[in-house]
C-alpha atoms as a printed R data frame, in Angstrom:
    type eleno elety resid chain resno       x       y       z
1   ATOM     1    CA   MET     A     1 -52.829 -24.380 -14.362
2   ATOM     2    CA   GLN     A     2 -51.042 -21.547 -16.549
3   ATOM     3    CA   THR     A     3 -47.275 -21.359 -15.936
4   ATOM     4    CA   LEU     A     4 -45.947 -18.129 -14.692
5   ATOM     5    CA   LEU     A     5 -43.124 -16.630 -16.710
6   ATOM     6    CA   ASP     A     6 -40.068 -15.470 -14.772
7   ATOM     7    CA   LEU     A     7 -39.153 -11.644 -14.632
8   ATOM     8    CA   LYS     A     8 -36.366 -12.203 -17.334
9   ATOM     9    CA   GLU     A     9 -38.778 -13.465 -20.030
10  ATOM    10    CA   LEU     A    10 -41.383 -10.873 -18.998
11  ATOM    11    CA   GLY     A    11 -38.995  -8.228 -19.057
12  ATOM    12    CA   LYS     A    12 -37.688  -9.150 -22.462
13  ATOM    13    CA   ARG     A    13 -41.493  -9.163 -23.571
14  ATOM    14    CA   LEU     A    14 -41.845  -5.778 -22.039
15  ATOM    15    CA   LYS     A    15 -39.025  -4.265 -23.921
16  ATOM    16    CA   LYS     A    16 -40.121  -5.601 -27.377
17  ATOM    17    CA   ILE     A    17 -43.294  -3.943 -26.891
18  ATOM    18    CA   ASP     A    18 -41.953  -0.910 -25.530
19  ATOM    19    CA   MET     A    19 -39.535  -0.525 -28.628
20  ATOM    20    CA   LEU     A    20 -42.647  -1.006 -30.905
21  ATOM    21    CA   ILE     A    21 -44.764   1.684 -29.406
22  ATOM    22    CA   LEU     A    22 -41.505   3.859 -29.723
23  ATOM    23    CA   ALA     A    23 -41.451   2.829 -33.500
24  ATOM    24    CA   LEU     A    24 -45.172   3.608 -33.920
25  ATOM    25    CA   LEU     A    25 -44.850   6.876 -32.133
26  ATOM    26    CA   LYS     A    26 -41.998   7.960 -34.410
27  ATOM    27    CA   ARG     A    27 -44.374   6.823 -37.309
28  ATOM    28    CA   ARG     A    28 -46.932   9.122 -36.175
29  ATOM    29    CA   MET     A    29 -44.821  12.029 -35.846
30  ATOM    30    CA   ASP     A    30 -43.808  11.836 -39.599
31  ATOM    31    CA   LEU     A    31 -47.677  11.658 -40.279
32  ATOM    32    CA   ALA     A    32 -47.963  14.771 -37.985
33  ATOM    33    CA   LEU     A    33 -45.412  16.554 -40.121
34  ATOM    34    CA   GLN     A    34 -47.114  15.587 -43.217
35  ATOM    35    CA   VAL     A    35 -50.176  17.284 -41.779
36  ATOM    36    CA   GLY     A    36 -48.390  20.146 -40.915
37  ATOM    37    CA   ALA     A    37 -47.100  20.511 -44.138
38  ATOM    38    CA   PHE     A    38 -50.467  20.383 -45.561
39  ATOM    39    CA   LYS     A    39 -52.053  22.801 -43.217
40  ATOM    40    CA   ILE     A    40 -49.194  25.350 -44.063
41  ATOM    41    CA   LYS     A    41 -49.916  24.947 -47.627
42  ATOM    42    CA   GLU     A    42 -53.691  25.422 -47.542
43  ATOM    43    CA   LYS     A    43 -53.491  28.058 -44.755
44  ATOM    44    CA   GLN     A    44 -55.500  25.934 -42.215
45  ATOM    45    CA   THR     A    45 -55.299  26.326 -38.420
46  ATOM    46    CA   ILE     A    46 -52.590  24.285 -36.816
47  ATOM    47    CA   PHE     A    47 -54.593  23.572 -33.465
48  ATOM    48    CA   ARG     A    48 -58.120  22.429 -33.865
49  ATOM    49    CA   SER     A    49 -59.749  21.765 -30.704
50  ATOM    50    CA   ASP     A    50 -62.875  20.259 -31.903
51  ATOM    51    CA   VAL     A    51 -60.676  17.341 -33.619
52  ATOM    52    CA   GLU     A    52 -58.912  16.916 -30.275
53  ATOM    53    CA   ASP     A    53 -61.769  16.829 -28.315
54  ATOM    54    CA   SER     A    54 -63.506  14.374 -30.686
55  ATOM    55    CA   ARG     A    55 -60.443  11.933 -30.657
56  ATOM    56    CA   LEU     A    56 -59.766  12.044 -27.162
57  ATOM    57    CA   ALA     A    57 -63.536  10.949 -26.403
58  ATOM    58    CA   GLU     A    58 -62.785   8.200 -28.880
59  ATOM    59    CA   PHE     A    59 -59.817   7.031 -26.834
60  ATOM    60    CA   ARG     A    60 -61.799   7.358 -23.572
61  ATOM    61    CA   GLU     A    61 -64.356   5.058 -25.026
62  ATOM    62    CA   TRP     A    62 -62.060   2.541 -26.464
63  ATOM    63    CA   ALA     A    63 -60.281   2.493 -23.082
64  ATOM    64    CA   ILE     A    64 -63.487   1.576 -21.352
65  ATOM    65    CA   ALA     A    65 -64.559  -1.088 -23.652
66  ATOM    66    CA   HIS     A    66 -61.167  -2.792 -23.332
67  ATOM    67    CA   LYS     A    67 -61.188  -2.270 -19.402
68  ATOM    68    CA   MET     A    68 -58.233   0.110 -19.385
69  ATOM    69    CA   ASN     A    69 -57.889   2.900 -17.374
70  ATOM    70    CA   PRO     A    70 -59.693   5.848 -19.464
71  ATOM    71    CA   HIS     A    71 -58.026   8.593 -17.746
72  ATOM    72    CA   PHE     A    72 -54.605   6.953 -18.479
73  ATOM    73    CA   ALA     A    73 -55.433   6.466 -22.332
74  ATOM    74    CA   GLU     A    74 -56.602  10.200 -22.331
75  ATOM    75    CA   ALA     A    75 -53.651  11.633 -20.880
76  ATOM    76    CA   ILE     A    76 -51.107   9.574 -23.158
77  ATOM    77    CA   PHE     A    77 -52.761  10.849 -26.308
78  ATOM    78    CA   TYR     A    78 -53.071  14.466 -24.975
79  ATOM    79    CA   LEU     A    79 -49.301  14.468 -24.730
80  ATOM    80    CA   ILE     A    80 -49.017  12.752 -28.150
81  ATOM    81    CA   ILE     A    81 -51.474  15.166 -29.975
82  ATOM    82    CA   GLY     A    82 -49.726  18.238 -28.198
83  ATOM    83    CA   GLU     A    83 -46.336  17.030 -29.347
84  ATOM    84    CA   SER     A    84 -47.712  16.839 -33.026
85  ATOM    85    CA   CYS     A    85 -49.098  20.239 -32.693
86  ATOM    86    CA   LYS     A    86 -45.816  21.617 -31.285
87  ATOM    87    CA   GLN     A    87 -44.120  20.070 -34.175
88  ATOM    88    CA   GLN     A    88 -46.217  21.741 -36.653
89  ATOM    89    CA   MET     A    89 -45.874  24.958 -35.209
90  ATOM    90    CA   ILE     A    90 -42.142  24.667 -35.489
91  ATOM    91    CA   GLN     A    91 -42.794  23.929 -39.389
92  ATOM    92    CA   LEU     A    92 -45.107  26.727 -39.563
93  ATOM    93    CA   GLN     A    93 -42.424  29.268 -38.066
94  ATOM    94    CA   ALA     A    94 -39.782  27.764 -40.364
95  ATOM    95    CA   SER     A    95 -42.042  28.541 -43.260
96  ATOM    96    CA   VAL     A    96 -42.417  32.302 -42.383
97  ATOM    97    CA   GLY     A    97 -40.873  34.510 -44.945
98  ATOM    98    CA   ILE     A    98 -40.699  31.870 -47.662
99  ATOM    99    CA   PRO     A    99 -42.553  33.003 -50.513
100 ATOM   100    CA   ALA     A   100 -45.333  30.820 -51.798
101 ATOM   101    CA   THR     A   101 -44.586  28.734 -54.872
102 ATOM   102    CA   GLU     A   102 -46.641  27.911 -57.921
103 ATOM   103    CA   VAL     A   103 -48.690  24.673 -58.254
104 ATOM   104    CA   ALA     A   104 -46.067  21.956 -58.995
105 ATOM   105    CA   THR     A   105 -46.645  20.279 -62.454
106 ATOM   106    CA   GLU     A   106 -46.095  16.541 -63.199
107 ATOM   107    CA   GLU     A   107 -42.552  17.445 -64.362
108 ATOM   108    CA   ASP     A   108 -41.759  19.489 -61.345
109 ATOM   109    CA   ASP     A   109 -42.501  16.613 -59.351
110 ATOM   110    CA   TYR     A   110 -40.500  14.120 -61.098
111 ATOM   111    CA   ARG     A   111 -37.670  16.754 -61.262
112 ATOM   112    CA   VAL     A   112 -37.700  17.085 -57.628
113 ATOM   113    CA   LEU     A   113 -38.083  13.356 -56.949
114 ATOM   114    CA   ARG     A   114 -35.080  12.450 -59.374
115 ATOM   115    CA   GLU     A   115 -32.850  15.206 -57.305
116 ATOM   116    CA   ASN     A   116 -33.647  13.330 -54.543
117 ATOM   117    CA   LEU     A   117 -32.452   9.965 -55.986
118 ATOM   118    CA   LEU     A   118 -29.183  11.758 -56.435
119 ATOM   119    CA   LEU     A   119 -29.040  13.416 -52.797
120 ATOM   120    CA   LEU     A   120 -29.966  10.009 -51.436
121 ATOM   121    CA   ALA     A   121 -27.055   8.301 -53.621
122 ATOM   122    CA   ALA     A   122 -24.620  10.850 -52.376
123 ATOM   123    CA   GLU     A   123 -25.422  10.379 -48.742
124 ATOM   124    CA   GLU     A   124 -25.661   6.711 -48.543
125 ATOM   125    CA   SER     A   125 -22.883   5.982 -50.955
126 ATOM   126    CA   LYS     A   126 -20.521   4.921 -47.845
127 ATOM   127    CA   THR     A   127 -23.051   2.928 -46.017
128 ATOM   128    CA   TYR     A   128 -25.430   1.676 -48.786
129 ATOM   129    CA   ASN     A   129 -24.050  -2.133 -48.451
130 ATOM   130    CA   ASP     A   130 -24.523  -2.572 -44.740
131 ATOM   131    CA   SER     A   131 -27.834  -0.554 -44.583
132 ATOM   132    CA   TYR     A   132 -29.545  -2.481 -47.039
133 ATOM   133    CA   ALA     A   133 -27.942  -5.767 -46.310
134 ATOM   134    CA   THR     A   134 -28.600  -6.221 -42.696
135 ATOM   135    CA   ALA     A   135 -31.027  -3.163 -41.462
136 ATOM   136    CA   PHE     A   136 -34.278  -4.642 -43.071
137 ATOM   137    CA   PHE     A   137 -35.183  -8.406 -42.982
138 ATOM   138    CA   ALA     A   138 -37.483  -8.393 -45.901
139 ATOM   139    CA   THR     A   139 -35.109  -6.690 -48.009
140 ATOM   140    CA   ARG     A   140 -32.079  -8.695 -47.085
141 ATOM   141    CA   THR     A   141 -34.110 -12.030 -47.820
142 ATOM   142    CA   TYR     A   142 -35.170 -10.377 -51.346
143 ATOM   143    CA   LEU     A   143 -31.634 -10.019 -52.137
144 ATOM   144    CA   ASP     A   144 -30.596 -13.313 -51.175
145 ATOM   145    CA   PHE     A   145 -33.299 -14.913 -53.414
146 ATOM   146    CA   GLU     A   146 -32.543 -12.358 -56.280
147 ATOM   147    CA   ILE     A   147 -28.768 -13.751 -56.526
148 ATOM   148    CA   GLU     A   148 -29.938 -17.212 -56.293
149 ATOM   149    CA   ILE     A   149 -32.216 -16.377 -59.516
150 ATOM   150    CA   ILE     A   150 -29.184 -14.330 -61.227
151 ATOM   151    CA   LYS     A   151 -26.947 -17.583 -60.857
152 ATOM   152    CA   ALA     A   152 -29.650 -19.790 -62.232
153 ATOM   153    CA   GLU     A   153 -29.999 -17.499 -65.105
154 ATOM   154    CA   ILE     A   154 -26.075 -17.562 -65.682
155 ATOM   155    CA   ALA     A   155 -26.033 -21.410 -65.680
156 ATOM   156    CA   LYS     A   156 -28.290 -21.243 -68.726
157 ATOM   157    CA   LEU     A   157 -25.914 -19.530 -70.597
158 ATOM   158    CA   SER     A   158 -23.695 -20.681 -73.325
159 ATOM   159    CA   ASN     A   159 -21.883 -17.636 -73.563
160 ATOM   160    CA   THR     A   160 -20.171 -15.609 -70.709
161 ATOM   161    CA   ASP     A   161 -18.270 -12.912 -72.301
162 ATOM   162    CA   VAL     A   162 -19.963  -9.874 -71.042
163 ATOM   163    CA   ALA     A   163 -22.356  -8.850 -68.209
164 ATOM   164    CA   LEU     A   164 -23.766  -5.544 -67.288
165 ATOM   165    CA   ASP     A   165 -25.255  -4.504 -63.950
166 ATOM   166    CA   LEU     A   166 -27.654  -1.339 -64.691
167 ATOM   167    CA   GLY     A   167 -28.060   0.725 -61.509
168 ATOM   168    CA   CYS     A   168 -25.123  -1.065 -59.648
169 ATOM   169    CA   ALA     A   169 -24.821   1.413 -56.657
170 ATOM   170    CA   THR     A   170 -21.573   0.618 -54.852
171 ATOM   171    CA   GLY     A   171 -21.028  -2.688 -56.832
172 ATOM   172    CA   THR     A   172 -22.213  -5.538 -54.630
173 ATOM   173    CA   LEU     A   173 -24.011  -7.388 -57.557
174 ATOM   174    CA   THR     A   174 -21.424  -6.348 -60.038
175 ATOM   175    CA   ARG     A   175 -18.655  -8.154 -58.072
176 ATOM   176    CA   ILE     A   176 -20.819 -11.422 -57.824
177 ATOM   177    CA   LEU     A   177 -21.424 -11.246 -61.573
178 ATOM   178    CA   ALA     A   178 -17.490 -10.980 -62.143
179 ATOM   179    CA   GLY     A   179 -17.033 -14.245 -60.688
180 ATOM   180    CA   HIS     A   180 -18.989 -15.981 -63.817
181 ATOM   181    CA   PHE     A   181 -18.032 -13.551 -66.816
182 ATOM   182    CA   LYS     A   182 -15.044 -12.571 -68.360
183 ATOM   183    CA   LYS     A   183 -16.027  -8.854 -68.398
184 ATOM   184    CA   VAL     A   184 -18.094  -7.056 -66.180
185 ATOM   185    CA   VAL     A   185 -19.320  -3.317 -66.066
186 ATOM   186    CA   GLY     A   186 -21.554  -1.576 -63.674
187 ATOM   187    CA   TYR     A   187 -23.510   1.400 -64.666
188 ATOM   188    CA   ASP     A   188 -25.013   4.021 -62.266
189 ATOM   189    CA   ILE     A   189 -26.335   7.561 -62.443
190 ATOM   190    CA   SER     A   190 -24.511   8.534 -59.189
191 ATOM   191    CA   PRO     A   191 -20.863   9.679 -59.408
192 ATOM   192    CA   GLU     A   192 -20.657   9.075 -55.547
193 ATOM   193    CA   MET     A   193 -21.979   5.369 -55.876
194 ATOM   194    CA   ILE     A   194 -19.469   5.003 -58.884
195 ATOM   195    CA   ALA     A   195 -16.605   6.504 -56.892
196 ATOM   196    CA   VAL     A   196 -17.110   3.894 -54.171
197 ATOM   197    CA   ALA     A   197 -17.787   0.926 -56.312
198 ATOM   198    CA   ARG     A   198 -14.262   1.915 -57.976
199 ATOM   199    CA   SER     A   199 -12.446   2.189 -54.589
200 ATOM   200    CA   LYS     A   200 -13.144  -1.442 -54.100
201 ATOM   201    CA   GLU     A   201 -11.749  -2.548 -57.381
202 ATOM   202    CA   HIS     A   202  -8.547  -3.460 -56.031
203 ATOM   203    CA   THR     A   203 -10.689  -6.858 -54.367
204 ATOM   204    CA   ALA     A   204 -10.995  -8.126 -57.810
205 ATOM   205    CA   ALA     A   205  -7.852  -6.929 -59.478
206 ATOM   206    CA   SER     A   206  -7.428  -9.986 -61.434
207 ATOM   207    CA   LEU     A   207 -10.959  -9.584 -63.106
208 ATOM   208    CA   ASP     A   208 -11.804  -7.296 -66.133
209 ATOM   209    CA   LEU     A   209 -14.427  -5.366 -63.640
210 ATOM   210    CA   SER     A   210 -15.352  -1.348 -64.201
211 ATOM   211    CA   PHE     A   211 -17.752   1.047 -63.342
212 ATOM   212    CA   GLU     A   212 -18.908   4.232 -65.208
213 ATOM   213    CA   VAL     A   213 -21.191   6.818 -64.477
214 ATOM   214    CA   VAL     A   214 -24.235   6.663 -67.002
215 ATOM   215    CA   ASP     A   215 -27.863   7.579 -67.058
216 ATOM   216    CA   ILE     A   216 -29.162   4.407 -68.700
217 ATOM   217    CA   GLU     A   217 -32.293   6.175 -69.700
218 ATOM   218    CA   ASN     A   218 -30.132   7.778 -72.621
219 ATOM   219    CA   GLY     A   219 -28.782   4.742 -73.707
220 ATOM   220    CA   LEU     A   220 -26.112   1.775 -73.181
221 ATOM   221    CA   PRO     A   221 -22.630   2.534 -74.421
222 ATOM   222    CA   ASN     A   222 -22.273  -1.033 -75.766
223 ATOM   223    CA   GLN     A   223 -22.350  -2.194 -79.268
224 ATOM   224    CA   ASP     A   224 -25.073  -4.497 -80.792
225 ATOM   225    CA   ASN     A   225 -25.072  -7.887 -80.150
226 ATOM   226    CA   SER     A   226 -22.227  -7.836 -77.513
227 ATOM   227    CA   VAL     A   227 -23.618  -8.422 -74.019
228 ATOM   228    CA   SER     A   228 -24.181 -12.244 -72.592
229 ATOM   229    CA   PHE     A   229 -26.244 -10.930 -69.578
230 ATOM   230    CA   VAL     A   230 -27.963  -7.733 -68.124
231 ATOM   231    CA   ALA     A   231 -29.091  -7.219 -64.710
232 ATOM   232    CA   MET     A   232 -31.357  -4.495 -63.440
233 ATOM   233    CA   SER     A   233 -32.023  -5.589 -59.731
234 ATOM   234    CA   LEU     A   234 -33.559  -4.275 -56.595
235 ATOM   235    CA   GLY     A   235 -36.361  -2.547 -58.420
236 ATOM   236    CA   THR     A   236 -34.279  -0.700 -60.525
237 ATOM   237    CA   ALA     A   237 -36.502  -1.068 -63.469
238 ATOM   238    CA   SER     A   238 -39.507   0.823 -61.592
239 ATOM   239    CA   ASP     A   239 -36.518   3.669 -61.165
240 ATOM   240    CA   ILE     A   240 -36.826   4.275 -64.896
241 ATOM   241    CA   ARG     A   241 -39.381   6.484 -66.421
242 ATOM   242    CA   ASN     A   242 -38.946   5.415 -69.863
243 ATOM   243    CA   ILE     A   243 -38.579   1.525 -68.990
244 ATOM   244    CA   GLN     A   244 -39.338   0.481 -72.648
245 ATOM   245    CA   THR     A   245 -36.653   2.597 -73.980
246 ATOM   246    CA   VAL     A   246 -34.370   0.744 -71.630
247 ATOM   247    CA   ILE     A   247 -35.774  -2.640 -72.201
248 ATOM   248    CA   LEU     A   248 -34.925  -1.920 -76.253
249 ATOM   249    CA   GLU     A   249 -31.487  -0.923 -75.530
250 ATOM   250    CA   ILE     A   250 -31.130  -4.140 -73.477
251 ATOM   251    CA   LYS     A   251 -32.524  -5.903 -76.334
252 ATOM   252    CA   ARG     A   252 -29.893  -4.331 -78.883
253 ATOM   253    CA   VAL     A   253 -27.028  -4.917 -76.830
254 ATOM   254    CA   LEU     A   254 -27.625  -8.501 -75.832
255 ATOM   255    CA   LYS     A   255 -26.508 -11.443 -77.990
256 ATOM   256    CA   PRO     A   256 -29.041 -13.541 -79.625
257 ATOM   257    CA   GLY     A   257 -29.632 -16.128 -76.710
258 ATOM   258    CA   GLY     A   258 -28.238 -13.483 -74.003
259 ATOM   259    CA   ARG     A   259 -30.459 -13.569 -71.038
260 ATOM   260    CA   PHE     A   260 -31.522 -10.861 -68.710
261 ATOM   261    CA   LEU     A   261 -33.151 -10.386 -65.116
262 ATOM   262    CA   CYS     A   262 -35.027  -7.321 -64.478
263 ATOM   263    CA   SER     A   263 -36.806  -6.252 -61.091
264 ATOM   264    CA   PHE     A   264 -39.920  -4.146 -60.412
265 ATOM   265    CA   TYR     A   265 -41.852  -2.743 -57.234
266 ATOM   266    CA   ASN     A   266 -45.181  -4.566 -57.624
267 ATOM   267    CA   ARG     A   267 -48.139  -2.655 -57.232
268 ATOM   268    CA   GLU     A   268 -50.200  -5.684 -56.435
269 ATOM   269    CA   ALA     A   269 -48.280  -6.687 -53.583
270 ATOM   270    CA   LEU     A   270 -49.721  -7.882 -50.147
271 ATOM   271    CA   LEU     A   271 -48.074  -4.918 -48.582
272 ATOM   272    CA   TYR     A   272 -50.182  -2.339 -50.781
273 ATOM   273    CA   ARG     A   273 -53.365  -3.764 -50.263
274 ATOM   274    CA   TRP     A   274 -53.813  -1.871 -46.972
275 ATOM   275    CA   ASP     A   275 -54.097   1.672 -47.316
276 ATOM   276    CA   PHE     A   276 -51.482   2.227 -44.725
277 ATOM   277    CA   MET     A   277 -49.414   0.023 -42.436
278 ATOM   278    CA   PRO     A   278 -49.182   1.907 -38.973
279 ATOM   279    CA   TRP     A   279 -45.777   0.018 -38.021
280 ATOM   280    CA   PRO     A   280 -42.345   0.406 -39.757
281 ATOM   281    CA   VAL     A   281 -42.144  -2.541 -42.179
282 ATOM   282    CA   ALA     A   282 -39.166  -4.887 -42.731
283 ATOM   283    CA   LEU     A   283 -38.273  -3.349 -46.188
284 ATOM   284    CA   ALA     A   284 -35.647  -0.633 -46.775
285 ATOM   285    CA   ALA     A   285 -37.758   1.164 -49.198
286 ATOM   286    CA   GLU     A   286 -41.733   1.053 -50.008
287 ATOM   287    CA   ILE     A   287 -44.002   2.329 -52.627
288 ATOM   288    CA   ASN     A   288 -46.207   5.247 -51.510
289 ATOM   289    CA   PRO     A   289 -49.359   4.833 -53.515
290 ATOM   290    CA   HIS     A   290 -50.660   8.204 -52.780
291 ATOM   291    CA   LYS     A   291 -47.635  10.039 -54.146
292 ATOM   292    CA   ASN     A   292 -46.739   7.555 -56.706
293 ATOM   293    CA   CYS     A   293 -42.945   7.303 -55.668
294 ATOM   294    CA   LEU     A   294 -40.839   5.267 -53.455
295 ATOM   295    CA   ASP     A   295 -40.306   6.081 -49.916
296 ATOM   296    CA   VAL     A   296 -36.556   5.048 -48.857
297 ATOM   297    CA   HIS     A   297 -35.647   4.953 -45.162
298 ATOM   298    CA   TYR     A   298 -32.065   5.845 -44.236
299 ATOM   299    CA   ASP     A   299 -30.502   7.354 -40.803
300 ATOM   300    CA   ASP     A   300 -34.015   7.604 -39.205
301 ATOM   301    CA   LYS     A   301 -35.145   9.712 -42.195
302 ATOM   302    CA   VAL     A   302 -37.483   9.068 -45.278
303 ATOM   303    CA   LEU     A   303 -36.668  10.404 -48.711
304 ATOM   304    CA   SER     A   304 -38.886   9.848 -51.654
305 ATOM   305    CA   VAL     A   305 -37.582   9.258 -54.949
306 ATOM   306    CA   TYR     A   306 -38.960   8.417 -58.530
307 ATOM   307    CA   ALA     A   307 -40.543   4.938 -59.005
308 ATOM   308    CA   ARG     A   308 -43.250   3.539 -60.836
309 ATOM   309    CA   PRO     A   309 -44.821   0.585 -59.383
310 ATOM   310    CA   TYR     A   310 -46.121  -2.190 -61.986
311 ATOM   311    CA   SER     A   311 -48.700  -5.054 -61.756
312 ATOM   312    CA   VAL     A   312 -47.528  -8.441 -63.089
313 ATOM   313    CA   GLU     A   313 -49.672  -7.946 -66.257
314 ATOM   314    CA   GLU     A   314 -48.117  -4.388 -67.036
315 ATOM   315    CA   VAL     A   315 -44.526  -5.789 -66.587
316 ATOM   316    CA   ARG     A   316 -45.637  -8.364 -69.543
317 ATOM   317    CA   GLN     A   317 -46.788  -5.840 -71.820
318 ATOM   318    CA   VAL     A   318 -43.815  -3.793 -71.083
319 ATOM   319    CA   PHE     A   319 -41.712  -6.615 -72.504
320 ATOM   320    CA   SER     A   320 -44.011  -7.626 -75.252
321 ATOM   321    CA   GLY     A   321 -42.516  -7.631 -78.733
322 ATOM   322    CA   ALA     A   322 -38.990  -6.765 -77.576
323 ATOM   323    CA   LEU     A   323 -37.844  -9.875 -75.163
324 ATOM   324    CA   ASP     A   324 -38.895 -13.353 -74.353
325 ATOM   325    CA   ILE     A   325 -39.961 -13.763 -70.984
326 ATOM   326    CA   SER     A   326 -38.753 -17.101 -69.102
327 ATOM   327    CA   SER     A   327 -40.361 -16.394 -65.769
328 ATOM   328    CA   VAL     A   328 -42.383 -13.930 -63.821
329 ATOM   329    CA   LEU     A   329 -42.035 -14.043 -60.219
330 ATOM   330    CA   THR     A   330 -43.099 -11.988 -56.841
331 ATOM   331    CA   TYR     A   331 -41.083 -12.090 -53.517
332 ATOM   332    CA   PRO     A   332 -41.016 -11.584 -50.842
333 ATOM   333    CA   THR     A   333 -45.072 -11.534 -49.459
334 ATOM   334    CA   LEU     A   334 -45.317 -11.840 -45.867
335 ATOM   335    CA   SER     A   335 -42.095 -10.689 -44.430
336 ATOM   336    CA   PRO     A   336 -42.600  -6.936 -46.206
337 ATOM   337    CA   ILE     A   337 -46.150  -6.625 -43.865
338 ATOM   338    CA   LEU     A   338 -44.588  -7.458 -40.526
339 ATOM   339    CA   PRO     A   339 -42.748  -5.044 -38.003
340 ATOM   340    CA   ASN     A   340 -38.847  -5.357 -38.820
341 ATOM   341    CA   ASP     A   341 -38.255  -5.616 -34.958
342 ATOM   342    CA   LEU     A   342 -39.831  -9.143 -34.971
343 ATOM   343    CA   PHE     A   343 -37.297 -10.411 -37.062
344 ATOM   344    CA   GLU     A   344 -34.259  -9.108 -34.859
345 ATOM   345    CA   ASN     A   345 -32.128 -11.974 -33.215
346 ATOM   346    CA   GLN     A   346 -34.961 -14.520 -34.305
347 ATOM   347    CA   PRO     A   347 -33.095 -16.732 -36.855
348 ATOM   348    CA   GLU     A   348 -35.418 -19.910 -36.610
349 ATOM   349    CA   VAL     A   349 -38.351 -17.279 -37.165
350 ATOM   350    CA   GLN     A   350 -36.473 -15.980 -40.105
351 ATOM   351    CA   THR     A   351 -35.842 -19.052 -41.762
352 ATOM   352    CA   ALA     A   352 -39.260 -20.237 -41.196
353 ATOM   353    CA   VAL     A   353 -40.729 -17.035 -42.796
354 ATOM   354    CA   ALA     A   354 -38.353 -17.680 -45.794
355 ATOM   355    CA   LYS     A   355 -39.440 -21.144 -46.554
356 ATOM   356    CA   ILE     A   356 -43.229 -19.692 -46.448
357 ATOM   357    CA   GLU     A   357 -42.044 -17.078 -48.915
358 ATOM   358    CA   ARG     A   358 -40.960 -19.761 -51.315
359 ATOM   359    CA   THR     A   359 -44.421 -21.195 -51.609
360 ATOM   360    CA   LEU     A   360 -45.941 -17.766 -52.765
361 ATOM   361    CA   LEU     A   361 -43.463 -17.026 -55.689
362 ATOM   362    CA   GLU     A   362 -46.301 -17.201 -58.256
363 ATOM   363    CA   SER     A   363 -48.945 -15.875 -55.897
364 ATOM   364    CA   GLY     A   364 -48.380 -12.330 -57.517
365 ATOM   365    CA   THR     A   365 -48.543 -10.721 -53.886
366 ATOM   366    CA   GLY     A   366 -44.688 -10.392 -53.378
367 ATOM   367    CA   ALA     A   367 -43.118  -6.710 -52.961
368 ATOM   368    CA   TYR     A   368 -40.791  -7.255 -55.914
369 ATOM   369    CA   ILE     A   369 -41.673  -8.670 -59.499
370 ATOM   370    CA   LEU     A   370 -38.649 -10.398 -60.843
371 ATOM   371    CA   VAL     A   371 -38.630 -11.144 -64.676
372 ATOM   372    CA   THR     A   372 -36.059 -13.267 -66.422
373 ATOM   373    CA   GLY     A   373 -35.944 -14.081 -69.845
374 ATOM   374    CA   GLU     A   374 -33.580 -13.689 -73.160
375 ATOM   375    CA   LYS     A   375 -33.099 -12.213 -76.499
376 ATOM   376    CA   PRO     A   376 -34.831 -14.518 -79.507
377 ATOM   377    CA   MET     A   377 -32.181 -16.311 -81.321
């Protein structure tokens, strides 16, 4: 005999489903705005009755097949489609009077994505640590794993004079490195991120710790053979357009036997085997394979910035002839494909999934590619 759940437990389950429905609706409205932008650009009609009728018919058929009231299903989606068209009409009104622009070139796209990166950094600089460390489970577990790998790499060093944190943001990793090296410097392209990082320097006043605004694509302001360890964490290596130039710079500044960790976004991750995930995933940022960029979530918005995803083989080729690779791992695999809400207030689930993730390190299907190695002696 099936045990009946009490109202409290049933209420918890209903709430979880309701919140997922809301998250899916938000996801759908975001897509509707993308559809609206395309229609406006191509001068297409906002409301298309034939498309609406066809979809409503599909919903009715599905409802009947699954023993659900077809009138209810049709009514729900009639409202959803209506709201989508309304939002697209608002888009159209806002675009009236704006002159048409020329077709964007690849350089134009790159410039916009680069500007978005600086805009995102400026807006996120004061809340960056909290939003990335706590809001998304897959990102949080990745950061924990990355720090574990970095500490293991540091333990292999015979010299711990200087460490560099490339793309340091507000300096969270930089401060961790400061506990292991005589001198640590964090570089970031964003003045706002560096300002916040410097404002926290008093917490490590006894350490030789500094932060500088540097576009690392233009080179590193360090002498040859002067650095013990270099870190480019959280996918930063994919944010660099001319990554091989930066890797040659890392080789130049590293001491012989000096070590590095570089993190890339993985084009072959399990997450991207699906063309599209309908629910909000447990990552703070995910590759958009159709736009060849990174979609970053913040304050219930999504901003696209430049990022190039790589395969494991492509990453190996990037380092070929420059630095010796010790390991190539991908992480995490499963948690990025699941709705983030599933992990909220579920410590046992989080622990279990993290353990499973460890068994998939060499599968090549994790969201990030972590590369470690050294400069030849």
